[in-house]
mmCIF file of C-alpha atoms in Angstrom:
data_model
loop_
_atom_site.group_PDB
_atom_site.id
_atom_site.type_symbol
_atom_site.label_atom_id
_atom_site.label_comp_id
_atom_site.label_asym_id
_atom_site.label_seq_id
_atom_site.Cartn_x
_atom_site.Cartn_y
_atom_site.Cartn_z
ATOM 1 C CA MET A 1 14.190 -10.851 -21.751
ATOM 2 C CA SER A 2 11.949 -11.806 -18.726
ATOM 3 C CA GLN A 3 10.509 -15.204 -18.195
ATOM 4 C CA LEU A 4 7.409 -16.229 -16.198
ATOM 5 C CA GLN A 5 7.061 -19.608 -14.702
ATOM 6 C CA LEU A 6 4.061 -20.941 -12.614
ATOM 7 C CA LEU A 7 5.218 -23.614 -10.221
ATOM 8 C CA ARG A 8 2.597 -25.867 -8.752
ATOM 9 C CA ALA A 9 2.921 -27.187 -5.117
ATOM 10 C CA ARG A 10 1.990 -30.709 -6.277
ATOM 11 C CA ASP A 11 5.314 -30.937 -8.467
ATOM 12 C CA TYR A 12 7.668 -29.720 -5.822
ATOM 13 C CA PRO A 13 10.552 -32.313 -5.306
ATOM 14 C CA ARG A 14 11.009 -33.738 -1.667
ATOM 15 C CA MET A 15 14.499 -33.983 -0.341
ATOM 16 C CA PRO A 16 16.163 -34.716 3.096
ATOM 17 C CA TRP A 17 17.507 -31.933 5.195
ATOM 18 C CA LYS A 18 21.141 -31.323 5.102
ATOM 19 C CA ASN A 19 21.436 -32.682 8.684
ATOM 20 C CA GLY A 20 19.093 -35.630 7.972
ATOM 21 C CA GLY A 21 16.532 -34.553 10.552
ATOM 22 C CA GLY A 22 13.510 -34.205 8.168
ATOM 23 C CA PHE A 23 12.465 -33.270 4.744
ATOM 24 C CA THR A 24 12.014 -30.248 2.499
ATOM 25 C CA GLU A 25 9.912 -29.536 -0.573
ATOM 26 C CA GLU A 26 12.110 -27.362 -2.843
ATOM 27 C CA ILE A 27 10.034 -24.773 -4.698
ATOM 28 C CA THR A 28 12.804 -23.202 -6.778
ATOM 29 C CA ARG A 29 16.328 -22.003 -6.901
ATOM 30 C CA ASP A 30 18.696 -20.119 -9.071
ATOM 31 C CA ALA A 31 21.355 -22.850 -9.775
ATOM 32 C CA GLY A 32 22.840 -26.068 -8.536
ATOM 33 C CA ASP A 33 21.772 -29.417 -7.614
ATOM 34 C CA GLY A 34 20.923 -31.070 -4.194
ATOM 35 C CA LEU A 35 22.117 -28.746 -1.417
ATOM 36 C CA ASP A 36 25.136 -27.224 -3.250
ATOM 37 C CA GLY A 37 25.890 -24.447 -5.812
ATOM 38 C CA PHE A 38 22.844 -22.248 -5.285
ATOM 39 C CA GLY A 39 22.842 -18.422 -4.843
ATOM 40 C CA TRP A 40 19.304 -18.558 -3.501
ATOM 41 C CA ARG A 41 16.894 -21.289 -2.754
ATOM 42 C CA LEU A 42 13.097 -21.335 -1.685
ATOM 43 C CA SER A 43 11.551 -24.128 0.141
ATOM 44 C CA ILE A 44 8.943 -25.549 2.424
ATOM 45 C CA ALA A 45 9.825 -27.673 5.537
ATOM 46 C CA ASP A 46 7.664 -29.891 7.840
ATOM 47 C CA ILE A 47 9.051 -29.805 11.361
ATOM 48 C CA GLU A 48 7.557 -32.690 13.365
ATOM 49 C CA ALA A 49 9.567 -32.263 16.598
ATOM 50 C CA SER A 50 11.898 -29.660 18.395
ATOM 51 C CA GLY A 51 15.511 -29.877 17.337
ATOM 52 C CA GLY A 52 18.520 -28.606 15.389
ATOM 53 C CA PHE A 53 18.590 -26.840 12.055
ATOM 54 C CA SER A 54 21.067 -27.530 9.340
ATOM 55 C CA SER A 55 23.959 -25.127 8.867
ATOM 56 C CA PHE A 56 24.352 -23.156 5.666
ATOM 57 C CA ALA A 57 27.628 -21.211 6.042
ATOM 58 C CA GLY A 58 27.791 -18.174 3.781
ATOM 59 C CA TYR A 59 24.001 -17.715 3.492
ATOM 60 C CA GLN A 60 21.368 -15.658 5.249
ATOM 61 C CA ARG A 61 18.054 -17.248 6.041
ATOM 62 C CA ILE A 62 14.471 -15.930 6.354
ATOM 63 C CA ILE A 63 12.030 -18.282 7.831
ATOM 64 C CA THR A 64 8.197 -17.886 8.247
ATOM 65 C CA VAL A 65 5.760 -20.230 10.030
ATOM 66 C CA LEU A 66 2.970 -21.363 7.556
ATOM 67 C CA GLN A 67 1.009 -23.796 9.568
ATOM 68 C CA GLY A 68 0.875 -24.795 13.270
ATOM 69 C CA ASP A 69 1.268 -23.127 16.479
ATOM 70 C CA GLY A 70 4.636 -21.736 15.968
ATOM 71 C CA MET A 71 8.112 -22.109 17.290
ATOM 72 C CA ARG A 72 10.877 -20.266 19.164
ATOM 73 C CA LEU A 73 14.396 -20.557 17.800
ATOM 74 C CA SER A 74 17.584 -20.397 19.790
ATOM 75 C CA VAL A 75 20.216 -18.712 17.401
ATOM 76 C CA ASP A 76 23.805 -18.907 18.853
ATOM 77 C CA GLY A 77 22.314 -19.374 22.295
ATOM 78 C CA VAL A 78 19.949 -16.386 22.037
ATOM 79 C CA ALA A 79 16.204 -17.041 22.219
ATOM 80 C CA SER A 80 13.999 -15.470 19.508
ATOM 81 C CA ARG A 81 10.611 -14.012 20.133
ATOM 82 C CA PRO A 82 7.856 -16.659 19.673
ATOM 83 C CA LEU A 83 7.456 -16.983 15.820
ATOM 84 C CA LEU A 84 3.781 -17.298 15.023
ATOM 85 C CA PRO A 85 2.238 -17.987 11.550
ATOM 86 C CA LEU A 86 3.218 -15.367 8.717
ATOM 87 C CA ASP A 87 5.843 -13.686 11.059
ATOM 88 C CA ALA A 88 9.161 -13.693 9.106
ATOM 89 C CA PHE A 89 12.492 -14.066 10.949
ATOM 90 C CA ALA A 90 15.994 -13.596 9.639
ATOM 91 C CA PHE A 91 19.211 -15.077 10.820
ATOM 92 C CA ASP A 92 22.697 -16.069 9.645
ATOM 93 C CA GLY A 93 22.845 -19.511 7.972
ATOM 94 C CA GLN A 94 26.007 -20.502 9.748
ATOM 95 C CA SER A 95 24.637 -19.824 13.217
ATOM 96 C CA GLN A 96 23.950 -22.736 15.540
ATOM 97 C CA VAL A 97 20.067 -22.878 15.371
ATOM 98 C CA SER A 98 17.623 -25.190 17.214
ATOM 99 C CA CYS A 99 13.726 -24.729 17.511
ATOM 100 C CA HIS A 100 11.247 -25.390 20.210
ATOM 101 C CA LEU A 101 7.787 -26.123 18.910
ATOM 102 C CA LEU A 102 5.101 -24.134 20.697
ATOM 103 C CA GLY A 103 2.592 -26.860 20.114
ATOM 104 C CA GLY A 104 2.466 -29.670 17.696
ATOM 105 C CA PRO A 105 4.233 -29.993 14.219
ATOM 106 C CA ILE A 106 4.667 -26.997 12.016
ATOM 107 C CA ARG A 107 5.156 -26.228 8.375
ATOM 108 C CA ASP A 108 7.529 -23.333 7.319
ATOM 109 C CA PHE A 109 8.639 -21.443 4.353
ATOM 110 C CA ASN A 110 12.406 -20.775 3.953
ATOM 111 C CA LEU A 111 14.318 -18.356 1.809
ATOM 112 C CA ILE A 112 18.127 -19.149 1.821
ATOM 113 C CA TYR A 113 20.393 -16.783 -0.173
ATOM 114 C CA ALA A 114 24.123 -15.815 -0.386
ATOM 115 C CA PRO A 115 24.267 -11.986 0.519
ATOM 116 C CA GLU A 116 27.616 -11.586 -1.415
ATOM 117 C CA ARG A 117 25.686 -12.453 -4.455
ATOM 118 C CA TYR A 118 22.087 -11.230 -3.846
ATOM 119 C CA ARG A 119 20.237 -8.558 -2.116
ATOM 120 C CA ALA A 120 16.828 -9.982 -0.891
ATOM 121 C CA ARG A 121 13.461 -8.440 0.197
ATOM 122 C CA LEU A 122 10.752 -10.499 1.595
ATOM 123 C CA GLN A 123 7.296 -9.266 2.468
ATOM 124 C CA TRP A 124 3.945 -10.871 3.319
ATOM 125 C CA PHE A 125 0.653 -9.226 1.913
ATOM 126 C CA ASN A 126 -2.952 -9.870 2.499
ATOM 127 C CA GLY A 127 -5.710 -8.162 0.497
ATOM 128 C CA SER A 128 -5.301 -6.067 -2.477
ATOM 129 C CA THR A 129 -1.792 -5.077 -3.307
ATOM 130 C CA ARG A 130 -0.257 -3.269 -6.008
ATOM 131 C CA LEU A 131 3.624 -2.898 -6.224
ATOM 132 C CA PHE A 132 6.415 -2.241 -8.631
ATOM 133 C CA SER A 133 9.741 -3.940 -8.641
ATOM 134 C CA ALA A 134 12.878 -3.691 -10.724
ATOM 135 C CA ALA A 135 14.526 -6.761 -9.166
ATOM 136 C CA GLY A 136 15.944 -9.213 -11.508
ATOM 137 C CA THR A 137 14.054 -12.190 -9.932
ATOM 138 C CA VAL A 138 10.557 -11.782 -8.215
ATOM 139 C CA LEU A 139 8.790 -14.689 -6.564
ATOM 140 C CA VAL A 140 5.083 -14.547 -5.580
ATOM 141 C CA PHE A 141 4.316 -17.370 -3.160
ATOM 142 C CA SER A 142 0.603 -18.161 -2.642
ATOM 143 C CA GLY A 143 -0.648 -18.415 1.046
ATOM 144 C CA GLN A 144 -4.250 -19.429 -0.098
ATOM 145 C CA ALA A 145 -6.238 -20.967 -2.841
ATOM 146 C CA GLN A 146 -7.104 -18.997 -5.838
ATOM 147 C CA LEU A 147 -4.655 -16.041 -5.364
ATOM 148 C CA GLN A 148 -5.139 -13.629 -8.235
ATOM 149 C CA VAL A 149 -2.077 -12.005 -9.843
ATOM 150 C CA SER A 150 -1.458 -9.943 -12.899
ATOM 151 C CA VAL A 151 1.973 -8.791 -14.285
ATOM 152 C CA GLY A 152 2.244 -5.738 -16.231
ATOM 153 C CA GLY A 153 -1.599 -5.610 -16.346
ATOM 154 C CA GLN A 154 -1.769 -9.182 -17.826
ATOM 155 C CA PRO A 155 -3.730 -11.709 -15.608
ATOM 156 C CA VAL A 156 -1.791 -14.965 -14.769
ATOM 157 C CA ASP A 157 -3.532 -18.241 -14.110
ATOM 158 C CA ASN A 158 -4.688 -18.169 -10.331
ATOM 159 C CA LEU A 159 -2.346 -19.743 -7.908
ATOM 160 C CA ASP A 160 -3.424 -22.403 -5.422
ATOM 161 C CA ARG A 161 -2.076 -22.694 -1.855
ATOM 162 C CA TYR A 162 1.775 -22.809 -1.870
ATOM 163 C CA ASP A 163 2.012 -22.392 -5.654
ATOM 164 C CA CYS A 164 4.717 -19.990 -6.769
ATOM 165 C CA LEU A 165 5.005 -17.498 -9.610
ATOM 166 C CA HIS A 166 8.729 -17.206 -10.617
ATOM 167 C CA LEU A 167 9.616 -14.136 -12.742
ATOM 168 C CA SER A 168 13.293 -14.118 -13.861
ATOM 169 C CA GLY A 169 15.438 -11.963 -16.078
ATOM 170 C CA ASN A 170 13.559 -8.831 -15.333
ATOM 171 C CA GLU A 171 15.206 -5.748 -16.649
ATOM 172 C CA ARG A 172 12.586 -3.087 -16.069
ATOM 173 C CA LEU A 173 10.264 -1.556 -13.643
ATOM 174 C CA MET A 174 7.355 -4.289 -13.343
ATOM 175 C CA GLU A 175 3.892 -3.758 -12.015
ATOM 176 C CA LEU A 176 2.345 -6.511 -9.965
ATOM 177 C CA ALA A 177 -1.334 -6.596 -8.762
ATOM 178 C CA ILE A 178 -2.120 -9.254 -6.258
ATOM 179 C CA THR A 179 -5.390 -10.089 -4.464
ATOM 180 C CA GLY A 180 -5.138 -12.483 -1.436
ATOM 181 C CA LEU A 181 -2.549 -13.756 1.052
ATOM 182 C CA CYS A 182 0.978 -14.149 -0.453
ATOM 183 C CA CYS A 183 4.686 -13.510 0.099
ATOM 184 C CA VAL A 184 6.548 -11.433 -2.341
ATOM 185 C CA ILE A 185 10.310 -11.988 -2.605
ATOM 186 C CA GLU A 186 12.548 -9.746 -4.635
ATOM 187 C CA LEU A 187 16.170 -10.882 -5.415
ATOM 188 C CA SER A 188 18.739 -8.533 -7.169
ATOM 189 C CA ASP A 189 22.231 -9.585 -8.287
ATOM 190 C CA VAL A 190 24.706 -7.478 -6.361
ATOM 191 C CA SER A 191 27.031 -7.469 -9.416
ATOM 192 C CA ARG A 192 24.629 -5.337 -11.537
#
């Protein structure tokens, strides 16, 4: 039986980074407490200064700049392209990663997931989008105020900026219609 949960940005818990260098607002996760026991986790981080990232061995990471001029990552000594707003970038969670801010502070959006447990797909959309998903978990993250979403033809309350719609337990092909700027994440359990 699928469940739909609307998560409001104002309610996200704030927690320290694993390396103690800053703070994260956790949007949602599949399981566990603190920084342990999850198969996937979605969060927003504020990066105030250039520096190192926390290591998450056994996980993949996909990061997107939400606000600010952007950054360039060094992943195991290899420089990334400049990462500008809404430009997703994936890397191995156990890599040695540091960032160089291209201007001032930034805010970023992070998906961390265990690839031996989940397959993940992350896409940014802007405008009117209609898609179909059979993923067990679908997350719709709003990049703007008043994002309009309907699931299976049924409208959902509008999402404000950085709110997230969390659909879990999906066992069928589900239709999503979205109007506005958003990120859609599909997570499928690899054991199924």
